[in-house]
mmCIF file of C-alpha atoms in Angstrom:
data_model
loop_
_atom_site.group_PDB
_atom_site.id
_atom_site.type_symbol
_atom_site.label_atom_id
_atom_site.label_comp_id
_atom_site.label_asym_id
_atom_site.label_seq_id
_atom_site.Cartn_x
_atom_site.Cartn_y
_atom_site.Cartn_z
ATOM 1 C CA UNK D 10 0.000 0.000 0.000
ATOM 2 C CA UNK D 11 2.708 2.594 0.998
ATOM 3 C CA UNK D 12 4.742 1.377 -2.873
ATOM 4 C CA UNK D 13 1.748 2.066 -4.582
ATOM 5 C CA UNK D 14 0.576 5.579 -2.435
ATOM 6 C CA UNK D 15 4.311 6.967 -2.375
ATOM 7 C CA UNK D 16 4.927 5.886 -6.322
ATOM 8 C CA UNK D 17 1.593 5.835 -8.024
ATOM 9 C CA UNK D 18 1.865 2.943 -9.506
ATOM 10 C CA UNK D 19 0.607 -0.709 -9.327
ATOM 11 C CA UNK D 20 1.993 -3.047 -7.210
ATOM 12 C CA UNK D 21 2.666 -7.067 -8.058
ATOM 13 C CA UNK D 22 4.523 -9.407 -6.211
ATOM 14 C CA UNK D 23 4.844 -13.323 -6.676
ATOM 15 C CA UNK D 24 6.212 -13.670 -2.904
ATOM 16 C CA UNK D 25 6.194 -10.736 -0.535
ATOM 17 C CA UNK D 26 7.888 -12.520 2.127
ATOM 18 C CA UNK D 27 10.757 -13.110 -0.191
ATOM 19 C CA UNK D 28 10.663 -9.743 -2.398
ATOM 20 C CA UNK D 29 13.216 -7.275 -1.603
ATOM 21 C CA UNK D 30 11.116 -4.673 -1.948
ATOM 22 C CA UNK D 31 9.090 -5.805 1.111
ATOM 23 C CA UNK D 32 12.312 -6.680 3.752
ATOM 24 C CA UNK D 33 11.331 -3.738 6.225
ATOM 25 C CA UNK D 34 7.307 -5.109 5.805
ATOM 26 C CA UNK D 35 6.379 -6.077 9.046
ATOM 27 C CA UNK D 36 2.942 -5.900 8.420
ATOM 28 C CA UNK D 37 3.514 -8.286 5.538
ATOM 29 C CA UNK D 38 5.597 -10.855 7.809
ATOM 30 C CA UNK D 39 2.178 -10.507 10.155
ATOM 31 C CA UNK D 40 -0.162 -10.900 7.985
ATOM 32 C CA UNK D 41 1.662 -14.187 6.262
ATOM 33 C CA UNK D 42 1.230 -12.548 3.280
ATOM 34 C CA UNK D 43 2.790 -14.184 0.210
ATOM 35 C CA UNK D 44 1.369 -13.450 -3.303
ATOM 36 C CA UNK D 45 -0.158 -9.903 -3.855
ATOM 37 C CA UNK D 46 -0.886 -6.856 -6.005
ATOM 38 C CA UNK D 47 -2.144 -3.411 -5.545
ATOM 39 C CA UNK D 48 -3.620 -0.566 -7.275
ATOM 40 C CA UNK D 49 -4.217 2.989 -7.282
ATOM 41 C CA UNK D 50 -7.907 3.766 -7.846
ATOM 42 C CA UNK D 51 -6.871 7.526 -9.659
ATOM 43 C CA UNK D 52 -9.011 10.631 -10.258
ATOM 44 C CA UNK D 53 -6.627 12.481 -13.173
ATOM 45 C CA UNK D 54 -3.599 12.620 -10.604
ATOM 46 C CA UNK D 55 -4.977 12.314 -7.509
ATOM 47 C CA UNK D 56 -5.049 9.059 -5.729
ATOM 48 C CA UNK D 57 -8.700 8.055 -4.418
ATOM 49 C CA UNK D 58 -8.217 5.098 -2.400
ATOM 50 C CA UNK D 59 -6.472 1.865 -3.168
ATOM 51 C CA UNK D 60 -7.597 -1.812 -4.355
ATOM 52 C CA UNK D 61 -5.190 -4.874 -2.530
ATOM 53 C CA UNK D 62 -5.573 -8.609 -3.250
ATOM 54 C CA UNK D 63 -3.383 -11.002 -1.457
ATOM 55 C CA UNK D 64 -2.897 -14.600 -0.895
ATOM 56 C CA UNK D 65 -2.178 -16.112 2.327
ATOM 57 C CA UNK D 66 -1.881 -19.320 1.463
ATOM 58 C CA UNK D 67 0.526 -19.139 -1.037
ATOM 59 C CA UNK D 68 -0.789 -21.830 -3.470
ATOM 60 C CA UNK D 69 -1.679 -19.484 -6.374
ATOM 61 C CA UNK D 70 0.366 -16.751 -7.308
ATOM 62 C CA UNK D 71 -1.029 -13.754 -8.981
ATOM 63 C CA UNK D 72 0.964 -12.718 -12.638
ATOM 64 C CA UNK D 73 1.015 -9.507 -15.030
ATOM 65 C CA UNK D 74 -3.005 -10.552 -15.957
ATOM 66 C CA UNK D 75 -4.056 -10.874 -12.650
ATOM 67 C CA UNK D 76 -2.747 -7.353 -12.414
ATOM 68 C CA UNK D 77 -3.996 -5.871 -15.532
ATOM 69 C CA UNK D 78 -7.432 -6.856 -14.367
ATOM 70 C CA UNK D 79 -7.320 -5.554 -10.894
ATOM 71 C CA UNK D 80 -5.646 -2.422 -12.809
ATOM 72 C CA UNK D 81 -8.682 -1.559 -15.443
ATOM 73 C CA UNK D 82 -10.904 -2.660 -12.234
ATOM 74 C CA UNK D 83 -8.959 0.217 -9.919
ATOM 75 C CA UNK D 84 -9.660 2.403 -13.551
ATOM 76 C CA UNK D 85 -13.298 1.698 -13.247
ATOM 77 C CA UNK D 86 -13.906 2.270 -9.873
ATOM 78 C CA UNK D 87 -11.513 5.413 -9.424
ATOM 79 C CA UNK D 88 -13.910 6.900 -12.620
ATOM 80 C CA UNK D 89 -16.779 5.868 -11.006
ATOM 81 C CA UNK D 90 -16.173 7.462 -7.674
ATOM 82 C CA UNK D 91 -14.574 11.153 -9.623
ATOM 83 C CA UNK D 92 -18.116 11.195 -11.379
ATOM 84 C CA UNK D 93 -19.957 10.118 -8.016
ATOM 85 C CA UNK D 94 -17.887 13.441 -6.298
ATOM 86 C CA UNK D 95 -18.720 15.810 -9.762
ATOM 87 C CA UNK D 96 -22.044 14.998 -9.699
ATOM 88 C CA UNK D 97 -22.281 15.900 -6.086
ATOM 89 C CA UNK D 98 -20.303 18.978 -6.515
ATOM 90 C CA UNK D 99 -23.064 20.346 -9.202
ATOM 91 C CA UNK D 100 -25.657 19.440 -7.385
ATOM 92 C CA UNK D 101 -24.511 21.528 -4.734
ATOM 93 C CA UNK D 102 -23.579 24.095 -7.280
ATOM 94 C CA UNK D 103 -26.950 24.376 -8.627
ATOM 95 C CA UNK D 104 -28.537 24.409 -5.095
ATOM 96 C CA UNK D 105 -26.502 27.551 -4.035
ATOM 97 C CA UNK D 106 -27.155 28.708 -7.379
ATOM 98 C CA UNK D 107 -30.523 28.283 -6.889
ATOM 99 C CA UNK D 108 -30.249 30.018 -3.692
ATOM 100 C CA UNK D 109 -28.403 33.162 -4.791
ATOM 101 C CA UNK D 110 -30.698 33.539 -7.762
ATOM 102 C CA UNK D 111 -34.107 33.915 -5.732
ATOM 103 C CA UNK D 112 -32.563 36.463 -3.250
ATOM 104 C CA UNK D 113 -34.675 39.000 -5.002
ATOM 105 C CA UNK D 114 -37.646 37.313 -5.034
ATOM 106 C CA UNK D 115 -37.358 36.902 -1.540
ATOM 107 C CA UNK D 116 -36.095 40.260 -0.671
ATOM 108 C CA UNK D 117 -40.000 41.405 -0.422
ATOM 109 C CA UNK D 118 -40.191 38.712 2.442
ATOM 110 C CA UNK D 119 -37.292 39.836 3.978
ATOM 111 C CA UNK D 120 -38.692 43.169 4.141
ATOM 112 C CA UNK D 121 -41.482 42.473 5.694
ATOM 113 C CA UNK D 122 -40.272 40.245 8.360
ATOM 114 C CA UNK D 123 -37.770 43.603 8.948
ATOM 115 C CA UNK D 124 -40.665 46.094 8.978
ATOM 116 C CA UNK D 125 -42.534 43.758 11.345
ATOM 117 C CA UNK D 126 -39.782 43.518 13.897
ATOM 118 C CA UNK D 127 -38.985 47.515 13.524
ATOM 119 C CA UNK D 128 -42.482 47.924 14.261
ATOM 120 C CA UNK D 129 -42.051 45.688 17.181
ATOM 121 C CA UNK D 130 -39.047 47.512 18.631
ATOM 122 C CA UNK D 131 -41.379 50.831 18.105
ATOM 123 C CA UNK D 132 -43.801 49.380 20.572
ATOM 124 C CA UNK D 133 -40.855 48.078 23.117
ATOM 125 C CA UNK D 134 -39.130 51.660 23.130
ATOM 126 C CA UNK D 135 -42.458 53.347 23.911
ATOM 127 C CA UNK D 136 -43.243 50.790 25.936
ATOM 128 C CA UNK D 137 -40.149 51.106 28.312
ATOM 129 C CA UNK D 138 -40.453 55.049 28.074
ATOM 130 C CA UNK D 139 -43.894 55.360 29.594
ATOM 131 C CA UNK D 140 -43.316 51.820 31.705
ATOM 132 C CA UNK D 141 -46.014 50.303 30.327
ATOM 133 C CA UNK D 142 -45.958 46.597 31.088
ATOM 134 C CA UNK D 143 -48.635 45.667 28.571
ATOM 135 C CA UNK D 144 -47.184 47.174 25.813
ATOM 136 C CA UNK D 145 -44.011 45.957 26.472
ATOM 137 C CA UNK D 146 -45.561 42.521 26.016
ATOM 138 C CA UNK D 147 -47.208 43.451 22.837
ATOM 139 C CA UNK D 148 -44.164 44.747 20.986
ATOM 140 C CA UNK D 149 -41.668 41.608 22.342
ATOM 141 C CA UNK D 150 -44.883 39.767 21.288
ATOM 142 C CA UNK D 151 -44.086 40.993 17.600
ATOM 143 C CA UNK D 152 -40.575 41.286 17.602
ATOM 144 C CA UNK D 153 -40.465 37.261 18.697
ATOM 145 C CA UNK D 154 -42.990 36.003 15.580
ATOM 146 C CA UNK D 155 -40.719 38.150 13.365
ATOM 147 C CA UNK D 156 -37.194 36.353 14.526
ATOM 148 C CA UNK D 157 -39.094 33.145 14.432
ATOM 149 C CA UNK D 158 -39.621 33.606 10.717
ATOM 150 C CA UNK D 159 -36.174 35.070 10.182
ATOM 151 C CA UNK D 160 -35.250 31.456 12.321
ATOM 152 C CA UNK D 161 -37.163 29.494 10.008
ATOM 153 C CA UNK D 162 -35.993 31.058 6.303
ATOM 154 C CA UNK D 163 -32.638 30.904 7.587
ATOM 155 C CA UNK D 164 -32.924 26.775 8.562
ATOM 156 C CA UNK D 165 -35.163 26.068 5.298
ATOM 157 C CA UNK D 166 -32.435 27.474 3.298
ATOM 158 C CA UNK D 167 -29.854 25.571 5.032
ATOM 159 C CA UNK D 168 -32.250 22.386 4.269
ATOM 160 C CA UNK D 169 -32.241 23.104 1.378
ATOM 161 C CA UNK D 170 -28.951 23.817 -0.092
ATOM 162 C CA UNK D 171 -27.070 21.108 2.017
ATOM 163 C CA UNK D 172 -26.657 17.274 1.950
ATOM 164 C CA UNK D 173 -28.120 15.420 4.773
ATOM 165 C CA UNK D 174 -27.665 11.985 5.292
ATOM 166 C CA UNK D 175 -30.407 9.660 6.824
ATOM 167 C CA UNK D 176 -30.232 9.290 10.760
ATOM 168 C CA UNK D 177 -32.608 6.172 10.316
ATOM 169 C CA UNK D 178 -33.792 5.019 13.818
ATOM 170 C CA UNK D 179 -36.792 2.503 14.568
ATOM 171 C CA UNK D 180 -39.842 5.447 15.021
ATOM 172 C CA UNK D 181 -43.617 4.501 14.860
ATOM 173 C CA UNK D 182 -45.277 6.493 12.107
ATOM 174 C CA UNK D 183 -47.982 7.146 14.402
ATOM 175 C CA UNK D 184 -46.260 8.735 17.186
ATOM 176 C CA UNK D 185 -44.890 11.801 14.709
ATOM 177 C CA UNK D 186 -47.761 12.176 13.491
ATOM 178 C CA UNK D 187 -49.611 12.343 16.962
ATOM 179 C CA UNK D 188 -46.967 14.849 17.901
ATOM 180 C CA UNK D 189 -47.042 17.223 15.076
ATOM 181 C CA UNK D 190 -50.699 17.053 16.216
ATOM 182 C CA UNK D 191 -50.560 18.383 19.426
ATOM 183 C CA UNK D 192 -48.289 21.263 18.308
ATOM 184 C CA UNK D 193 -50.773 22.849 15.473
ATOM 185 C CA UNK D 194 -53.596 22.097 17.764
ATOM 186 C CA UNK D 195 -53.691 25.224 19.687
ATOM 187 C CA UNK D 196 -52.960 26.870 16.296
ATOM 188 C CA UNK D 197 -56.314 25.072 14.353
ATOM 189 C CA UNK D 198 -58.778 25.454 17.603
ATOM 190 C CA UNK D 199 -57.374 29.306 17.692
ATOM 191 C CA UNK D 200 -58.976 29.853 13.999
ATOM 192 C CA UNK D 201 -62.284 27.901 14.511
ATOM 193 C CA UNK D 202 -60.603 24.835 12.337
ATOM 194 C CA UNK D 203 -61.091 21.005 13.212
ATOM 195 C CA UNK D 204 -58.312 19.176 13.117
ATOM 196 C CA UNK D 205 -58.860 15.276 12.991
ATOM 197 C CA UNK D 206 -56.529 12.571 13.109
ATOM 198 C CA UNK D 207 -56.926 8.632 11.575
ATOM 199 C CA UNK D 208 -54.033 6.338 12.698
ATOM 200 C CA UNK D 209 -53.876 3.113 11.144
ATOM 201 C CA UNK D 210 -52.928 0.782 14.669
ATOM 202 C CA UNK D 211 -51.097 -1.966 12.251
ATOM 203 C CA UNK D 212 -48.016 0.317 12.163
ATOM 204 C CA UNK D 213 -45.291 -0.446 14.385
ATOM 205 C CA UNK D 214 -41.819 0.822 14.559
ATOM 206 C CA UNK D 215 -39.958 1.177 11.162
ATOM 207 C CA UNK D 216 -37.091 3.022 10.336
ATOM 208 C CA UNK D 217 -37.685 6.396 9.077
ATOM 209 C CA UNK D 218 -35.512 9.784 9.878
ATOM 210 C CA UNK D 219 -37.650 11.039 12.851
ATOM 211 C CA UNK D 220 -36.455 14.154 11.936
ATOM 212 C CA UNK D 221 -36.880 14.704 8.551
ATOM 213 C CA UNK D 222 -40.658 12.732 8.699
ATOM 214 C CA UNK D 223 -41.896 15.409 11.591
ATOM 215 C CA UNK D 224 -40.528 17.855 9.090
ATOM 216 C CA UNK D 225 -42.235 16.807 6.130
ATOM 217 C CA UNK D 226 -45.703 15.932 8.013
ATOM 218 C CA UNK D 227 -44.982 19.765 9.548
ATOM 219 C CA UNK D 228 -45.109 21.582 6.515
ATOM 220 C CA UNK D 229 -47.911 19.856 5.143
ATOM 221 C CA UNK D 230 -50.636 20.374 8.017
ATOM 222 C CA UNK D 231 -49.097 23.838 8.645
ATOM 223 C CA UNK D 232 -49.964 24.747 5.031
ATOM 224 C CA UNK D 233 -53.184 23.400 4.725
ATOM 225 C CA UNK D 234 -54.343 24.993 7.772
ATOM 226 C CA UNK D 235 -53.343 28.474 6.417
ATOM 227 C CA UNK D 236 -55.135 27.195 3.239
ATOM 228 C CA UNK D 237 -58.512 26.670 4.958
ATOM 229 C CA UNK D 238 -60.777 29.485 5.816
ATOM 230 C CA UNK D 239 -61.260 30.432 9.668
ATOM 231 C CA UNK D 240 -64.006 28.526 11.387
ATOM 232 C CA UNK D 241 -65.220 26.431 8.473
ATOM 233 C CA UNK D 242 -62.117 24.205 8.022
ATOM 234 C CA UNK D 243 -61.432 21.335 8.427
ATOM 235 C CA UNK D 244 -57.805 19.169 7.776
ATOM 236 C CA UNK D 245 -57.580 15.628 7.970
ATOM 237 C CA UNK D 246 -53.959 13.689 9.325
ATOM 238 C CA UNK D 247 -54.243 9.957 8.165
ATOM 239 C CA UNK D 248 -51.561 6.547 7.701
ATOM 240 C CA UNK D 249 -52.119 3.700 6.925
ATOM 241 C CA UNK D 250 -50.018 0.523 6.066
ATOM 242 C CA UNK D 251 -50.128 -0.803 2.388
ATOM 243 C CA UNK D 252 -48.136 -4.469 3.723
ATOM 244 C CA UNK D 253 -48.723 -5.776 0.023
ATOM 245 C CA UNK D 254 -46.610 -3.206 -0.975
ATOM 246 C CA UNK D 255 -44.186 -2.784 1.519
ATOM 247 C CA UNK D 256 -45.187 0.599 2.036
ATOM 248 C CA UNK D 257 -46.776 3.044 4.368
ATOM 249 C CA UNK D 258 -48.843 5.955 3.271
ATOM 250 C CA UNK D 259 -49.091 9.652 5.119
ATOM 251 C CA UNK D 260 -51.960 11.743 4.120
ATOM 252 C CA UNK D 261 -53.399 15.394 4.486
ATOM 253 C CA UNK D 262 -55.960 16.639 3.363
ATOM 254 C CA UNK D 263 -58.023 19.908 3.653
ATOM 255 C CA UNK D 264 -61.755 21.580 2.189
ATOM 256 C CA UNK D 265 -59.476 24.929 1.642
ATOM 257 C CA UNK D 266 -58.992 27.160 -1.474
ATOM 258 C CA UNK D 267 -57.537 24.699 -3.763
ATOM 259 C CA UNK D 268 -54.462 24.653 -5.876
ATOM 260 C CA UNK D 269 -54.754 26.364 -9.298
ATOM 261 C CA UNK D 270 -54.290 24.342 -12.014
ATOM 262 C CA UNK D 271 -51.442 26.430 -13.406
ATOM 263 C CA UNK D 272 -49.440 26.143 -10.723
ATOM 264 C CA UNK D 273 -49.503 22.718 -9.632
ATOM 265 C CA UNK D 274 -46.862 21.240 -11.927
ATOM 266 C CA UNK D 275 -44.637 23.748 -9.713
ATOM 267 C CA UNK D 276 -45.492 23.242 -6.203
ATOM 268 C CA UNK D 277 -42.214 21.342 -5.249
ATOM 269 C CA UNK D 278 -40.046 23.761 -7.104
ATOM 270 C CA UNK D 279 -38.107 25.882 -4.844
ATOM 271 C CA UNK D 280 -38.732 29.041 -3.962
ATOM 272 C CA UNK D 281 -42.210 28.768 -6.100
ATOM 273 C CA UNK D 282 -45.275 29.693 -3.819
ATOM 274 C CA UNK D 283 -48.973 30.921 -3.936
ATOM 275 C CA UNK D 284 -48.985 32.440 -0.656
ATOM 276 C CA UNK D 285 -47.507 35.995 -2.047
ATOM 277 C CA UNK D 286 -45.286 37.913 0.221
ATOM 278 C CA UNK D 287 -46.286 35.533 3.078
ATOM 279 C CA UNK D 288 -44.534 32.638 2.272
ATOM 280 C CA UNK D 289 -40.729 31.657 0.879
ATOM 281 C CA UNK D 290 -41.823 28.578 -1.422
ATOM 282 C CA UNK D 291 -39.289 26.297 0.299
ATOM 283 C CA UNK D 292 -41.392 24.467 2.655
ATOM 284 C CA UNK D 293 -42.796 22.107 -0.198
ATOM 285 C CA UNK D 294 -39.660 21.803 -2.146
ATOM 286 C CA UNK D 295 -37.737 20.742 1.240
ATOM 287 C CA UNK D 296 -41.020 18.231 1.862
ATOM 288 C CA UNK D 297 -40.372 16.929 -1.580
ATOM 289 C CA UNK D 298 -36.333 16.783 -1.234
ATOM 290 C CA UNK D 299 -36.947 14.669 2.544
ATOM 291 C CA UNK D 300 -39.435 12.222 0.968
ATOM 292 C CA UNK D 301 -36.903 11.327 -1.912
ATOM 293 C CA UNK D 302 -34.262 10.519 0.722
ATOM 294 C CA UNK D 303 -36.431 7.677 1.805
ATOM 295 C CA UNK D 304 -36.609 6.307 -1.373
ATOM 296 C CA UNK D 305 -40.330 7.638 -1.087
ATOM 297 C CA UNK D 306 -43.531 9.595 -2.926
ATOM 298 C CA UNK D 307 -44.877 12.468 -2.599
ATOM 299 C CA UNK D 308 -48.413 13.174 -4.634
ATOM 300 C CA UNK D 309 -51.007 15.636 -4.528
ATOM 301 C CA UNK D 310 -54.595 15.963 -5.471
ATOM 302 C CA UNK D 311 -56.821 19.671 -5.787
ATOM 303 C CA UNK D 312 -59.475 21.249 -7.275
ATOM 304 C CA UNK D 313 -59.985 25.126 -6.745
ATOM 305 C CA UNK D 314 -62.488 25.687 -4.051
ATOM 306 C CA UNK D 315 -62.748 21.871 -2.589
ATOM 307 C CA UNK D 316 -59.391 21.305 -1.275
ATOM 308 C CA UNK D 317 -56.261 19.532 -1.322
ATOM 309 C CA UNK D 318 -54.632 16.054 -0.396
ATOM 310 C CA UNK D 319 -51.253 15.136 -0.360
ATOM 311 C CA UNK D 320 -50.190 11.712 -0.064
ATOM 312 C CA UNK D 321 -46.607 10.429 1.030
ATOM 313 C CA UNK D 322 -45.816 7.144 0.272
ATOM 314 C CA UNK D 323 -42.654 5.496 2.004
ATOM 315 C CA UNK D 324 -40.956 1.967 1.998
ATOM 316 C CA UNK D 325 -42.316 0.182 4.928
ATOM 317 C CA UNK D 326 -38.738 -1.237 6.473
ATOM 318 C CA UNK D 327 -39.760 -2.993 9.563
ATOM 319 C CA UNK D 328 -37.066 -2.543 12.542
ATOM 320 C CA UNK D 329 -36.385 -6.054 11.900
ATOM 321 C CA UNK D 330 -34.984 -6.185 8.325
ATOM 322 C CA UNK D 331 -32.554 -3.396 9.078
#
């Protein structure tokens, strides 16, 4: 390994024990290591990682075709791993791109978020100069819901334009579901809206992201409870297990405003939203990005002044199989 990493070149040897090359070896003398080759898995000039085969036994002894094999092998692989790293350098590329692009768009947001907590300071400053305890509450009361969407832009963005691996961990569907629940609740009763819940009791622990799943089931009750009209909505939270499929199915539905036809080949895009200068079009794109992670679905159904459902469909891995 250190031949091949100091020189750059392949590495074959009918007897290590007995090649000069190898005399100061003692990993080869422990490792009773007797025919062996090695080579350089190369992006352009840079060394990726390395390929060894070695015999122990010392019965058959590798020659030059052995090692031309392992070498177009190392050739393959060392390719396959520069266009693995390209492919994730672009992707980041256009993410960031993506990012900078829409700063614009988003600078009407921004502004408003900025005007809100200006507004908010206003209050708090003639609050504290007359010593007036209920104003003071009203103005930190606006200055917090402003930071808390400056909070959440700042994260979604993050979401977005980064790589996140998987922290898979055995979670029952159920429970995230029951928990994103409880959060809106006060939310949904504070706006006349009934929130109902269907949990299929089949589902047991699989392994899903925790994180990433309350996430995605987040964003979707969140926005169909702004899409719903005060006092006369109403937003379903279903799953249910599909076991013929392997799969598990999260659903939410609402009798809001609808989706326009128009726009809904363009919901997951990023930065794309309906909601005007209230929203930053990232929460469905990020939904969307989560659910591919798992290998997963995400589809939705509307029709302008009945509603919405979206449906997210994930491989069922049982804690078992992983």
């Amino acid at each position: 390994i250190n031949a091949v990493i100091n020189k750059g070149d392949a590495v074959l040897t009918a007897d290590a024990l007995a090649d000069e090359r190898f005399q100061q070896g003692q990993s080869i003398v422990a490792g009773n290591i007797r025919s062996a080759m090695c080579a350089p898995l190369r992006s352009r000039d840079k060394i990726l990682g390395l390929i060894q085969v070695h015999n122990e036994e010392g019965s058959r002894q590798f020659g030059p075709d052995d090692l031309q094999m392992l070498v177009a092998i190392a050739n393959a692989a060392g390719m396959a791993l520069e266009n693995a790293r390209l492919f994730q350098t672009i992707l980041r590329a256009e993410r960031l791109a993506a990012v900078g692009g829409v700063v614009a768009g988003l600078s009407h947001y921004i502004k408003n978020v900025l005007n809100g907590m200006q507004a908010g300071a206003m209050v708090v400053e003639m609050a504290l100069r007359n010593k007036d305890l209920e104003g003071l509450t009203k103005g930190w009361e606006i200055v917090r819901k402003n930071l808390t969407k400056v909070k959440d832009l700042v994260m979604d963005m993050l979401s977005y334009s980064k790589e996140r691996k998987l922290q898979l961990e055995p979670v029952n569907p159920n429970d995230i579901v029951s928990d994103v629940v409880e959060l809106l609740e006060a939310k949904a009763r504070g706006r006349g809206i009934r929130l109902s819940v269907s949990l299929d009791n089949r589902l047991g622990p699989v392994m899903l992201d925790p994180t990433g799943i309350h996430r995605v089931v987040l964003n979707l009750v969140s926005n169909a409870l702004d899409a719903v009209r005060r006092d006369e909505g109403v937003v379903n939270v279903s799953t249910r297990a599909l076991p013929a499929e392997r799969s598990l199915i999260i659903e939410v539905s609402d009798n809001g405003s609808g989706i326009p036809p128009a726009a809904l080949p363009h919901i997951f895009e990023a930065f794309y939203t309906t909601k005007g200068l209230e929203g930053t079009g990232l929460g469905l794109a990020i939904t969307d990005k989560i659910v591919k992670e798992h290998g997963g679905t995400i589809e939705v159904r509307s029709q302008e002044g009945r509603g919405s459902t979206f449906t997210v469909k994930l491989p069922l891995r049982r804690v078992s199989e992983s």
